[in-house]
Short mmCIF file of C-alpha atoms in Angstrom, two decimals:
data_model
loop_
_atom_site.label_atom_id
_atom_site.label_comp_id
_atom_site.label_asym_id
_atom_site.label_seq_id
_atom_site.Cartn_x
_atom_site.Cartn_y
_atom_site.Cartn_z
CA UNK A 1 3.70 -17.09 -8.32
CA UNK A 2 7.06 -15.34 -8.54
CA UNK A 3 7.08 -11.58 -8.78
CA UNK A 4 8.63 -9.69 -11.68
CA UNK A 5 11.58 -8.69 -9.47
CA UNK A 6 12.16 -12.29 -8.39
CA UNK A 7 12.18 -13.53 -11.98
CA UNK A 8 14.41 -10.73 -13.24
CA UNK A 9 16.92 -10.87 -10.38
CA UNK A 10 17.11 -14.66 -10.72
CA UNK A 11 18.72 -14.17 -14.14
CA UNK A 12 21.22 -11.61 -12.83
CA UNK A 13 21.63 -9.95 -16.25
CA UNK A 14 19.81 -6.67 -15.61
CA UNK A 15 20.57 -3.68 -13.41
CA UNK A 16 18.26 -2.15 -10.80
CA UNK A 17 17.50 0.64 -13.28
CA UNK A 18 16.46 -1.99 -15.85
CA UNK A 19 14.18 -3.64 -13.29
CA UNK A 20 12.55 -0.31 -12.43
CA UNK A 21 11.94 0.33 -16.14
CA UNK A 22 10.31 -3.08 -16.56
CA UNK A 23 8.18 -2.50 -13.45
CA UNK A 24 6.87 0.75 -14.93
CA UNK A 25 6.12 -0.90 -18.26
CA UNK A 26 4.45 -3.86 -16.57
CA UNK A 27 2.23 -1.41 -14.69
CA UNK A 28 0.80 -0.34 -18.07
CA UNK A 29 0.53 -3.88 -19.40
CA UNK A 30 -3.25 -3.88 -18.93
CA UNK A 31 -3.56 -0.57 -20.79
CA UNK A 32 -1.57 -1.95 -23.74
CA UNK A 33 -3.59 -5.19 -23.75
CA UNK A 34 -6.89 -3.29 -23.76
CA UNK A 35 -5.81 -0.86 -26.49
CA UNK A 36 -4.52 -3.63 -28.76
CA UNK A 37 -7.22 -6.19 -27.78
CA UNK A 38 -4.44 -8.73 -27.42
CA UNK A 39 -2.33 -10.58 -24.86
CA UNK A 40 0.85 -8.78 -23.81
CA UNK A 41 3.93 -10.67 -22.61
CA UNK A 42 7.28 -9.23 -21.48
CA UNK A 43 10.34 -11.42 -22.09
CA UNK A 44 13.87 -11.03 -20.74
CA UNK A 45 17.03 -12.76 -21.86
CA UNK A 46 18.42 -15.47 -19.59
CA UNK A 47 21.99 -16.55 -18.92
CA UNK A 48 21.74 -19.43 -21.39
CA UNK A 49 20.58 -17.14 -24.21
CA UNK A 50 16.90 -18.07 -24.12
CA UNK A 51 14.03 -15.79 -23.14
CA UNK A 52 11.66 -16.16 -20.17
CA UNK A 53 8.30 -14.45 -19.61
CA UNK A 54 8.17 -12.12 -16.59
CA UNK A 55 4.70 -10.57 -17.05
CA UNK A 56 1.50 -11.50 -18.89
CA UNK A 57 -1.48 -9.16 -19.33
CA UNK A 58 -4.79 -10.26 -20.85
CA UNK A 59 -7.23 -7.96 -22.65
CA UNK A 60 -10.38 -7.14 -20.69
CA UNK A 61 -12.52 -6.54 -23.80
CA UNK A 62 -11.43 -9.46 -25.97
CA UNK A 63 -10.80 -13.20 -25.69
CA UNK A 64 -7.41 -14.23 -24.37
CA UNK A 65 -5.32 -16.72 -26.31
CA UNK A 66 -3.77 -18.36 -23.30
CA UNK A 67 -5.73 -20.33 -20.73
CA UNK A 68 -2.66 -20.56 -18.49
CA UNK A 69 -0.38 -17.71 -17.51
CA UNK A 70 2.93 -17.64 -19.39
CA UNK A 71 4.93 -16.08 -16.53
CA UNK A 72 8.03 -18.17 -15.80
CA UNK A 73 7.88 -20.06 -19.11
CA UNK A 74 10.59 -19.95 -21.77
CA UNK A 75 9.72 -18.52 -25.16
CA UNK A 76 8.12 -21.10 -27.45
CA UNK A 77 9.90 -22.18 -30.63
CA UNK A 78 7.35 -20.56 -32.96
CA UNK A 79 8.03 -17.12 -31.39
CA UNK A 80 11.74 -17.42 -30.68
CA UNK A 81 13.05 -16.21 -34.05
CA UNK A 82 10.83 -13.14 -33.92
CA UNK A 83 11.75 -12.32 -30.31
CA UNK A 84 15.49 -12.75 -30.92
CA UNK A 85 15.31 -10.61 -34.06
CA UNK A 86 13.55 -7.76 -32.19
CA UNK A 87 16.05 -7.97 -29.32
CA UNK A 88 19.13 -7.93 -31.55
CA UNK A 89 17.95 -5.43 -34.19
CA UNK A 90 16.14 -3.02 -31.83
CA UNK A 91 13.24 -2.77 -34.28
CA UNK A 92 9.64 -3.94 -34.20
CA UNK A 93 9.20 -7.31 -35.93
CA UNK A 94 5.79 -8.49 -37.16
CA UNK A 95 4.98 -12.07 -38.12
CA UNK A 96 4.93 -12.49 -41.89
CA UNK A 97 2.04 -14.93 -41.77
CA UNK A 98 -0.55 -16.01 -39.21
CA UNK A 99 0.88 -18.04 -36.34
CA UNK A 100 -1.22 -20.97 -35.17
CA UNK A 101 -1.63 -21.49 -31.45
CA UNK A 102 -3.75 -24.50 -30.42
CA UNK A 103 -5.65 -24.39 -33.73
CA UNK A 104 -6.30 -20.64 -33.40
CA UNK A 105 -4.82 -18.26 -35.98
CA UNK A 106 -2.86 -15.46 -34.30
CA UNK A 107 -0.71 -12.51 -35.27
CA UNK A 108 2.43 -11.81 -33.23
CA UNK A 109 4.29 -8.53 -32.94
CA UNK A 110 7.64 -8.36 -31.14
CA UNK A 111 8.56 -4.94 -29.74
CA UNK A 112 12.07 -4.33 -28.32
CA UNK A 113 12.05 -2.70 -24.89
CA UNK A 114 14.65 0.04 -24.82
CA UNK A 115 15.62 1.76 -21.59
CA UNK A 116 16.65 5.32 -22.32
CA UNK A 117 19.35 6.69 -20.04
CA UNK A 118 18.99 10.47 -20.08
CA UNK A 119 19.80 11.70 -23.58
CA UNK A 120 21.51 8.44 -24.47
CA UNK A 121 19.64 6.03 -26.72
CA UNK A 122 19.97 3.25 -24.17
CA UNK A 123 20.10 -0.53 -24.44
CA UNK A 124 17.53 -3.19 -25.26
CA UNK A 125 16.58 -4.90 -21.96
CA UNK A 126 13.73 -7.13 -23.10
CA UNK A 127 11.00 -7.77 -25.64
CA UNK A 128 7.26 -7.15 -25.49
CA UNK A 129 5.11 -9.46 -27.61
CA UNK A 130 1.54 -8.80 -28.71
CA UNK A 131 -0.54 -11.90 -29.46
CA UNK A 132 -3.72 -11.08 -31.39
CA UNK A 133 -6.51 -13.64 -31.76
CA UNK A 134 -7.47 -13.63 -35.46
CA UNK A 135 -10.23 -16.15 -34.88
CA UNK A 136 -12.54 -13.44 -33.53
CA UNK A 137 -11.65 -10.66 -35.96
CA UNK A 138 -14.70 -8.68 -37.03
CA UNK A 139 -15.12 -5.47 -38.96
CA UNK A 140 -13.30 -3.06 -36.64
CA UNK A 141 -15.27 -0.16 -35.21
CA UNK A 142 -13.95 3.40 -35.23
CA UNK A 143 -13.17 3.04 -31.55
CA UNK A 144 -11.15 -0.11 -32.11
CA UNK A 145 -9.25 1.53 -34.98
CA UNK A 146 -8.44 4.50 -32.72
CA UNK A 147 -7.43 2.22 -29.85
CA UNK A 148 -5.17 0.25 -32.21
CA UNK A 149 -3.53 3.45 -33.46
CA UNK A 150 -2.85 4.50 -29.86
CA UNK A 151 -1.36 1.07 -29.13
CA UNK A 152 0.92 1.31 -32.20
CA UNK A 153 2.11 4.75 -31.07
CA UNK A 154 2.97 3.35 -27.65
CA UNK A 155 4.74 0.34 -29.19
CA UNK A 156 6.89 2.69 -31.24
CA UNK A 157 7.68 4.71 -28.11
CA UNK A 158 8.61 1.54 -26.22
CA UNK A 159 11.06 0.57 -28.97
CA UNK A 160 12.67 4.04 -28.90
CA UNK A 161 12.84 4.27 -25.09
CA UNK A 162 10.22 7.02 -24.78
CA UNK A 163 7.68 4.91 -22.86
CA UNK A 164 7.25 4.42 -19.97
CA UNK A 165 8.10 7.88 -18.64
CA UNK A 166 9.83 7.66 -15.27
CA UNK A 167 8.76 11.22 -14.44
CA UNK A 168 5.14 10.06 -14.32
CA UNK A 169 3.73 9.54 -10.81
CA UNK A 170 3.53 5.99 -9.48
CA UNK A 171 0.91 4.29 -7.33
CA UNK A 172 -2.21 5.99 -8.68
CA UNK A 173 -5.17 6.65 -6.42
CA UNK A 174 -7.87 4.04 -6.26
CA UNK A 175 -10.03 4.27 -9.36
CA UNK A 176 -7.25 5.07 -11.86
CA UNK A 177 -8.81 5.33 -15.36
CA UNK A 178 -8.49 2.48 -17.85
CA UNK A 179 -8.94 2.48 -21.63
CA UNK A 180 -12.43 1.00 -21.34
CA UNK A 181 -13.50 3.75 -18.90
CA UNK A 182 -12.97 6.51 -21.44
CA UNK A 183 -10.26 7.54 -23.91
CA UNK A 184 -9.64 10.87 -25.64
CA UNK A 185 -7.06 11.33 -28.39
CA UNK A 186 -5.52 14.81 -28.71
CA UNK A 187 -3.39 16.23 -31.48
CA UNK A 188 -0.27 18.30 -30.86
CA UNK A 189 -2.38 21.45 -30.32
CA UNK A 190 -4.62 19.79 -27.72
CA UNK A 191 -7.60 19.42 -30.08
CA UNK A 192 -9.72 16.30 -29.57
CA UNK A 193 -9.50 14.00 -32.61
CA UNK A 194 -11.34 11.08 -31.00
CA UNK A 195 -13.44 10.58 -27.86
CA UNK A 196 -14.84 7.19 -26.89
CA UNK A 197 -18.52 6.98 -25.89
CA UNK A 198 -17.62 6.47 -22.23
CA UNK A 199 -15.35 9.52 -22.26
CA UNK A 200 -18.11 11.64 -23.79
CA UNK A 201 -20.59 10.35 -21.19
CA UNK A 202 -18.25 11.36 -18.35
CA UNK A 203 -18.04 14.92 -19.67
CA UNK A 204 -21.79 14.99 -20.34
CA UNK A 205 -22.41 14.21 -16.66
CA UNK A 206 -20.27 17.23 -15.76
CA UNK A 207 -22.49 19.49 -17.89
CA UNK A 208 -20.89 19.38 -21.34
CA UNK A 209 -23.72 18.78 -23.84
CA UNK A 210 -21.84 19.03 -27.15
CA UNK A 211 -19.38 16.84 -29.08
CA UNK A 212 -15.81 16.64 -27.78
CA UNK A 213 -14.22 15.98 -31.15
CA UNK A 214 -12.91 19.17 -32.70
CA UNK A 215 -12.86 20.93 -29.34
CA UNK A 216 -9.77 21.94 -27.36
CA UNK A 217 -10.02 19.83 -24.21
CA UNK A 218 -8.44 22.60 -22.12
CA UNK A 219 -11.18 25.03 -23.18
CA UNK A 220 -13.89 22.44 -22.43
CA UNK A 221 -12.61 21.89 -18.89
CA UNK A 222 -12.31 25.66 -18.34
CA UNK A 223 -15.99 26.08 -19.19
CA UNK A 224 -17.03 23.17 -16.95
CA UNK A 225 -15.13 23.98 -13.76
CA UNK A 226 -16.77 26.82 -11.79
CA UNK A 227 -14.48 29.86 -11.34
CA UNK A 228 -15.01 29.74 -7.58
CA UNK A 229 -13.71 26.17 -7.29
CA UNK A 230 -10.05 25.63 -6.54
CA UNK A 231 -8.55 23.21 -9.09
CA UNK A 232 -5.45 21.04 -9.05
CA UNK A 233 -2.53 22.97 -10.56
CA UNK A 234 -1.71 19.91 -12.70
CA UNK A 235 -5.09 20.04 -14.51
CA UNK A 236 -3.91 22.35 -17.36
CA UNK A 237 -0.92 20.16 -18.27
CA UNK A 238 -3.08 17.02 -18.16
CA UNK A 239 -5.91 18.28 -20.41
CA UNK A 240 -3.39 19.64 -22.93
CA UNK A 241 -1.48 16.34 -22.89
CA UNK A 242 1.84 18.05 -22.21
CA UNK A 243 2.89 15.98 -19.20
CA UNK A 244 2.42 12.35 -18.07
CA UNK A 245 0.36 13.27 -15.03
CA UNK A 246 -2.87 12.41 -13.21
CA UNK A 247 -5.48 14.65 -11.68
CA UNK A 248 -9.17 14.91 -10.79
CA UNK A 249 -11.66 17.50 -12.00
CA UNK A 250 -15.07 18.13 -10.44
CA UNK A 251 -18.17 19.84 -11.80
CA UNK A 252 -21.87 19.59 -10.91
CA UNK A 253 -21.11 17.06 -8.19
CA UNK A 254 -19.35 14.69 -10.61
CA UNK A 255 -15.67 13.84 -10.20
CA UNK A 256 -13.71 12.56 -13.20
CA UNK A 257 -10.19 11.17 -12.87
CA UNK A 258 -7.85 12.05 -15.76
CA UNK A 259 -4.53 10.60 -16.84
CA UNK A 260 -2.47 12.03 -19.70
CA UNK A 261 0.05 10.04 -21.75
CA UNK A 262 1.99 12.30 -24.15
CA UNK A 263 2.71 10.68 -27.53
CA UNK A 264 6.14 11.31 -29.01
CA UNK A 265 8.00 10.45 -32.19
CA UNK A 266 11.77 10.49 -31.61
CA UNK A 267 11.50 13.22 -29.01
CA UNK A 268 8.90 15.34 -30.81
CA UNK A 269 5.46 15.54 -29.21
CA UNK A 270 2.77 14.54 -31.70
CA UNK A 271 -0.29 14.43 -29.44
CA UNK A 272 -1.55 12.66 -26.35
CA UNK A 273 -3.88 10.07 -24.92
CA UNK A 274 -6.13 11.20 -22.07
CA UNK A 275 -7.83 8.45 -20.09
CA UNK A 276 -10.86 9.45 -18.04
CA UNK A 277 -13.15 7.76 -15.53
CA UNK A 278 -16.12 8.86 -13.47
CA UNK A 279 -14.96 8.25 -9.90
CA UNK A 280 -17.67 10.22 -8.10
CA UNK A 281 -18.79 7.27 -5.98
CA UNK A 282 -15.21 6.24 -5.14
CA UNK A 283 -14.23 9.75 -4.04
CA UNK A 284 -17.45 9.97 -2.01
CA UNK A 285 -16.53 6.73 -0.24
CA UNK A 286 -12.99 7.99 0.39
CA UNK A 287 -14.38 11.20 1.89
CA UNK A 288 -16.68 9.18 4.14
CA UNK A 289 -13.73 7.10 5.34
CA UNK A 290 -11.71 10.25 6.06
CA UNK A 291 -14.64 11.68 8.03
CA UNK A 292 -15.07 8.45 9.98
CA UNK A 293 -11.34 8.26 10.73
CA UNK A 294 -11.37 11.83 11.98
CA UNK A 295 -14.41 11.03 14.15
CA UNK A 296 -12.69 7.97 15.60
CA UNK A 297 -9.60 10.01 16.38
CA UNK A 298 -11.72 12.63 18.11
CA UNK A 299 -13.44 9.92 20.16
CA UNK A 300 -10.06 8.50 21.24
CA UNK A 301 -8.96 12.04 22.17
CA UNK A 302 -12.06 12.64 24.27
CA UNK A 303 -11.79 9.22 25.94
CA UNK A 304 -8.18 10.04 26.81
CA UNK A 305 -9.24 13.37 28.32
CA UNK A 306 -12.02 11.71 30.31
CA UNK A 307 -9.67 9.02 31.60
CA UNK A 308 -7.13 11.63 32.67
CA UNK A 309 -9.92 13.46 34.51
CA UNK A 310 -10.86 10.22 36.30
CA UNK A 311 -7.20 9.62 37.16
CA UNK A 312 -6.95 13.16 38.58
CA UNK A 313 -10.04 12.60 40.73
CA UNK A 314 -8.58 9.33 42.03
CA UNK A 315 -5.30 11.10 42.82
CA UNK A 316 -7.12 13.82 44.78
CA UNK A 317 -9.15 11.22 46.67
CA UNK A 318 -6.02 9.22 47.45
CA UNK A 319 -4.34 12.28 48.97
CA UNK A 320 -7.33 13.00 51.20
CA UNK A 321 -7.91 9.50 52.51
CA UNK A 322 -6.53 8.56 55.94
CA UNK A 323 -6.41 4.81 55.35
CA UNK A 324 -3.15 3.45 53.97
CA UNK A 325 -4.98 0.52 52.42
CA UNK A 326 -7.53 2.77 50.70
CA UNK A 327 -4.80 5.14 49.54
CA UNK A 328 -2.88 2.26 47.94
CA UNK A 329 -6.01 0.94 46.22
CA UNK A 330 -6.86 4.38 44.82
CA UNK A 331 -3.28 4.89 43.63
CA UNK A 332 -3.32 1.55 41.82
CA UNK A 333 -6.65 2.39 40.18
CA UNK A 334 -5.26 5.78 39.11
CA UNK A 335 -2.22 4.13 37.51
CA UNK A 336 -4.38 1.65 35.60
CA UNK A 337 -6.61 4.39 34.26
CA UNK A 338 -3.62 6.46 33.17
CA UNK A 339 -2.13 3.46 31.34
CA UNK A 340 -5.31 3.06 29.31
CA UNK A 341 -5.30 6.82 28.64
CA UNK A 342 -1.81 6.53 27.12
CA UNK A 343 -3.11 4.01 24.55
CA UNK A 344 -6.05 6.22 23.59
CA UNK A 345 -3.74 9.21 23.29
CA UNK A 346 -1.59 7.25 20.82
CA UNK A 347 -4.64 6.11 18.84
CA UNK A 348 -5.87 9.71 18.63
CA UNK A 349 -2.70 10.80 16.83
CA UNK A 350 -3.09 8.61 13.72
CA UNK A 351 -5.56 7.10 11.30
CA UNK A 352 -4.14 3.56 11.27
CA UNK A 353 -5.81 0.63 13.01
CA UNK A 354 -2.43 -0.37 14.40
CA UNK A 355 -0.24 1.04 17.15
CA UNK A 356 3.52 1.38 17.49
CA UNK A 357 3.59 -0.36 20.85
CA UNK A 358 7.20 0.62 21.54
CA UNK A 359 6.06 4.24 21.72
CA UNK A 360 3.14 3.31 23.99
CA UNK A 361 5.22 1.20 26.35
CA UNK A 362 7.94 3.83 26.63
CA UNK A 363 5.34 6.26 27.99
CA UNK A 364 3.80 3.59 30.22
CA UNK A 365 7.22 2.72 31.63
CA UNK A 366 7.89 6.33 32.60
CA UNK A 367 4.46 6.52 34.23
CA UNK A 368 5.03 3.37 36.27
CA UNK A 369 8.50 4.46 37.40
CA UNK A 370 7.16 7.80 38.62
CA UNK A 371 4.07 6.49 40.41
CA UNK A 372 5.15 3.12 41.79
CA UNK A 373 8.50 3.97 43.32
CA UNK A 374 8.35 4.60 47.06
CA UNK A 375 10.63 7.14 48.81
CA UNK A 376 12.96 4.40 50.05
CA UNK A 377 12.94 2.45 46.75
CA UNK A 378 15.26 3.27 43.86
CA UNK A 379 14.26 1.33 40.76
CA UNK A 380 15.86 1.56 37.34
CA UNK A 381 14.14 0.13 34.29
CA UNK A 382 15.98 -1.38 31.33
CA UNK A 383 14.19 -2.16 28.05
CA UNK A 384 15.64 -4.53 25.45
CA UNK A 385 14.21 -5.55 22.07
CA UNK A 386 11.16 -4.20 20.25
CA UNK A 387 7.45 -4.90 20.43
CA UNK A 388 6.74 -3.57 16.95
CA UNK A 389 3.35 -2.65 15.53
CA UNK A 390 0.27 -4.26 17.08
CA UNK A 391 -3.46 -4.06 16.29
CA UNK A 392 -5.09 -1.30 18.32
CA UNK A 393 -7.52 -3.71 20.00
CA UNK A 394 -4.59 -5.52 21.62
CA UNK A 395 -2.69 -2.43 22.73
CA UNK A 396 -4.88 -1.64 25.74
CA UNK A 397 -4.90 -5.10 27.39
CA UNK A 398 -1.16 -5.56 26.83
CA UNK A 399 -0.30 -2.10 28.14
CA UNK A 400 -2.47 -2.62 31.22
CA UNK A 401 -1.03 -6.10 31.86
CA UNK A 402 2.57 -4.88 31.59
CA UNK A 403 1.74 -1.93 33.83
CA UNK A 404 0.64 -4.36 36.53
CA UNK A 405 3.67 -6.63 36.09
CA UNK A 406 6.25 -3.81 36.16
CA UNK A 407 4.44 -2.12 39.05
CA UNK A 408 4.57 -5.33 41.09
CA UNK A 409 8.28 -5.65 40.30
CA UNK A 410 8.93 -2.12 41.60
CA UNK A 411 6.55 -2.02 44.58
CA UNK A 412 7.04 -5.55 45.86
CA UNK A 413 10.19 -6.98 44.28
CA UNK A 414 12.34 -3.92 44.98
CA UNK A 415 10.53 -2.54 48.01
CA UNK A 416 12.95 -0.70 50.30
CA UNK A 417 16.04 -1.27 48.16
CA UNK A 418 17.82 -0.28 44.94
CA UNK A 419 17.54 -2.53 41.92
CA UNK A 420 16.82 -3.06 38.23
CA UNK A 421 13.68 -4.11 36.41
CA UNK A 422 14.61 -5.51 33.01
CA UNK A 423 11.99 -5.82 30.27
CA UNK A 424 12.91 -7.84 27.18
CA UNK A 425 10.65 -8.07 24.12
CA UNK A 426 11.29 -10.73 21.48
CA UNK A 427 9.08 -10.88 18.42
CA UNK A 428 8.91 -13.61 15.79
CA UNK A 429 6.38 -14.54 13.13
CA UNK A 430 4.71 -16.93 15.58
CA UNK A 431 4.68 -15.09 18.89
CA UNK A 432 5.53 -12.06 21.00
CA UNK A 433 7.51 -12.98 24.12
CA UNK A 434 7.94 -10.45 26.92
CA UNK A 435 10.14 -11.13 29.94
CA UNK A 436 10.01 -8.87 33.01
CA UNK A 437 12.73 -9.63 35.57
CA UNK A 438 13.72 -7.80 38.75
CA UNK A 439 16.71 -8.11 41.05
CA UNK A 440 14.62 -7.86 44.19
CA UNK A 441 13.28 -9.98 47.03
CA UNK A 442 11.86 -12.83 44.97
CA UNK A 443 8.60 -14.68 45.32
CA UNK A 444 7.33 -15.48 48.81
CA UNK A 445 5.88 -18.97 48.81
CA UNK A 446 2.17 -19.10 47.94
CA UNK A 447 1.88 -15.46 46.84
CA UNK A 448 1.64 -16.00 43.05
CA UNK A 449 -1.87 -15.52 41.76
CA UNK A 450 -3.37 -14.27 45.02
CA UNK A 451 -3.42 -10.49 44.50
CA UNK A 452 -5.88 -8.41 42.48
CA UNK A 453 -3.14 -7.20 40.14
CA UNK A 454 -2.10 -10.76 39.35
CA UNK A 455 -5.69 -11.76 38.65
CA UNK A 456 -6.07 -8.76 36.31
CA UNK A 457 -2.93 -9.77 34.43
CA UNK A 458 -4.11 -13.37 34.03
CA UNK A 459 -7.48 -12.21 32.70
CA UNK A 460 -5.92 -9.82 30.20
CA UNK A 461 -3.19 -12.13 28.90
CA UNK A 462 -5.08 -15.40 28.84
CA UNK A 463 -8.61 -14.17 28.22
CA UNK A 464 -8.20 -11.22 25.84
CA UNK A 465 -4.87 -12.01 24.16
CA UNK A 466 -5.08 -15.84 24.15
CA UNK A 467 -1.58 -15.91 25.60
CA UNK A 468 0.18 -17.45 28.58
CA UNK A 469 1.94 -16.05 31.64
CA UNK A 470 4.42 -17.72 33.99
CA UNK A 471 6.12 -16.56 37.21
CA UNK A 472 9.60 -17.83 38.06
CA UNK A 473 11.96 -17.15 40.91
CA UNK A 474 12.62 -17.84 44.56
CA UNK A 475 12.75 -15.75 47.69
CA UNK A 476 15.91 -13.61 47.73
CA UNK A 477 16.74 -14.32 44.07
CA UNK A 478 14.42 -11.95 42.20
CA UNK A 479 11.35 -12.65 40.09
CA UNK A 480 10.95 -13.33 36.37
CA UNK A 481 7.61 -13.06 34.59
CA UNK A 482 7.31 -14.56 31.10
CA UNK A 483 4.42 -13.52 28.85
CA UNK A 484 3.87 -15.21 25.48
CA UNK A 485 1.24 -13.99 23.01
CA UNK A 486 0.49 -15.83 19.73
CA UNK A 487 0.96 -13.74 16.59
CA UNK A 488 -1.56 -15.54 14.37
CA UNK A 489 -3.84 -12.49 14.41
CA UNK A 490 -1.12 -10.01 13.46
CA UNK A 491 0.03 -9.34 9.91
CA UNK A 492 3.80 -9.36 10.24
#
């Protein structure tokens, strides 16, 4: 399905500011649908003068009229006159008589979407239609009457360019309150004129045992929150309905998420809607995840420290041994341990389950150049391309494998001479290709695959990364190692 941006930009008639406004309004499409107990559709004008649907929100507490989503469809003939009239006049247009949709009586309201530009009135950039199913109309409850009044206030604000409010924060935390979770209506003085049963229950769980209606919500929250507890500085403006903000309040071990939507009439504040939801369990889960992430980071940090200790012990042992062969083996083991320590050090610095491998390999490359180069060998490394972000479970085997390959290029390919080791990383949606080439002695016949380092590389690349590795070159012409790793397990 096309996104709102794709559909809007395909018409080419709206600016980026218009698209942002529609995105904000679409983000509250579910709220409007739930308040009005009706389907909500946003239409924009196309190049040929017709209108196409770019969003469709269904009510969660009532039956939808449309079995199939209307997004991408052109406005139907029975709605066109109403939609065009709202777009051209800039006023809300209601159907004069019930509209029949697939043998179901409906009522349609067309609301012009006005984008206000600062103090300017702004232009009409689209139309929002409300489609109410009259086939299931029952005697409305007090809650439904209050919800409908809130919806009408928001429709009026949409037509005058006062909703959505671009100063409101975007991307709410998980568990953002919805109309069905709890709704409180405030007057201009912050006095509660209506509180839904779910809203009252949320405050009851925090210790409020009276009726919310008739009470100043700010005073209620002041009594609930212990004086010793530090509260979000945005809480006062939210519970008075003075700003379109979100916050959490906690009392008696219960956390309630609050969102305020100020109601205005041509710039004058007339009250507010405050949505509330008990998010105690969600916040508890988030805290557990934070604790676990911190624990994992600490483990990576301690593993890194332990590995560096092991590497130091191997270095000391290598210096004290009298056998050249043993000294070389200990030095290689030390380098491998330090390469793994670099990965754990990177993992200890963040909470993500992925690793910026370019940062890891840059540190590994410096380590290899320092340790592998012999006194009579002058090797320069040259890195081209980018590895990008990789899952943490693949960082260690790849870092260790590349450590071995680059080390072999320096110690054996460039032994006793000056030269370059070039590492090129090429990443596509299908694979990661790494080429390590040196300008050294080349491959002696029959040497590929015989050493311990080569066997380690094969095991890591083929066994753990499901990749392939190939050695190319001839004696006196340098060596080229090509590693290819499939990207099917990486979200690129």
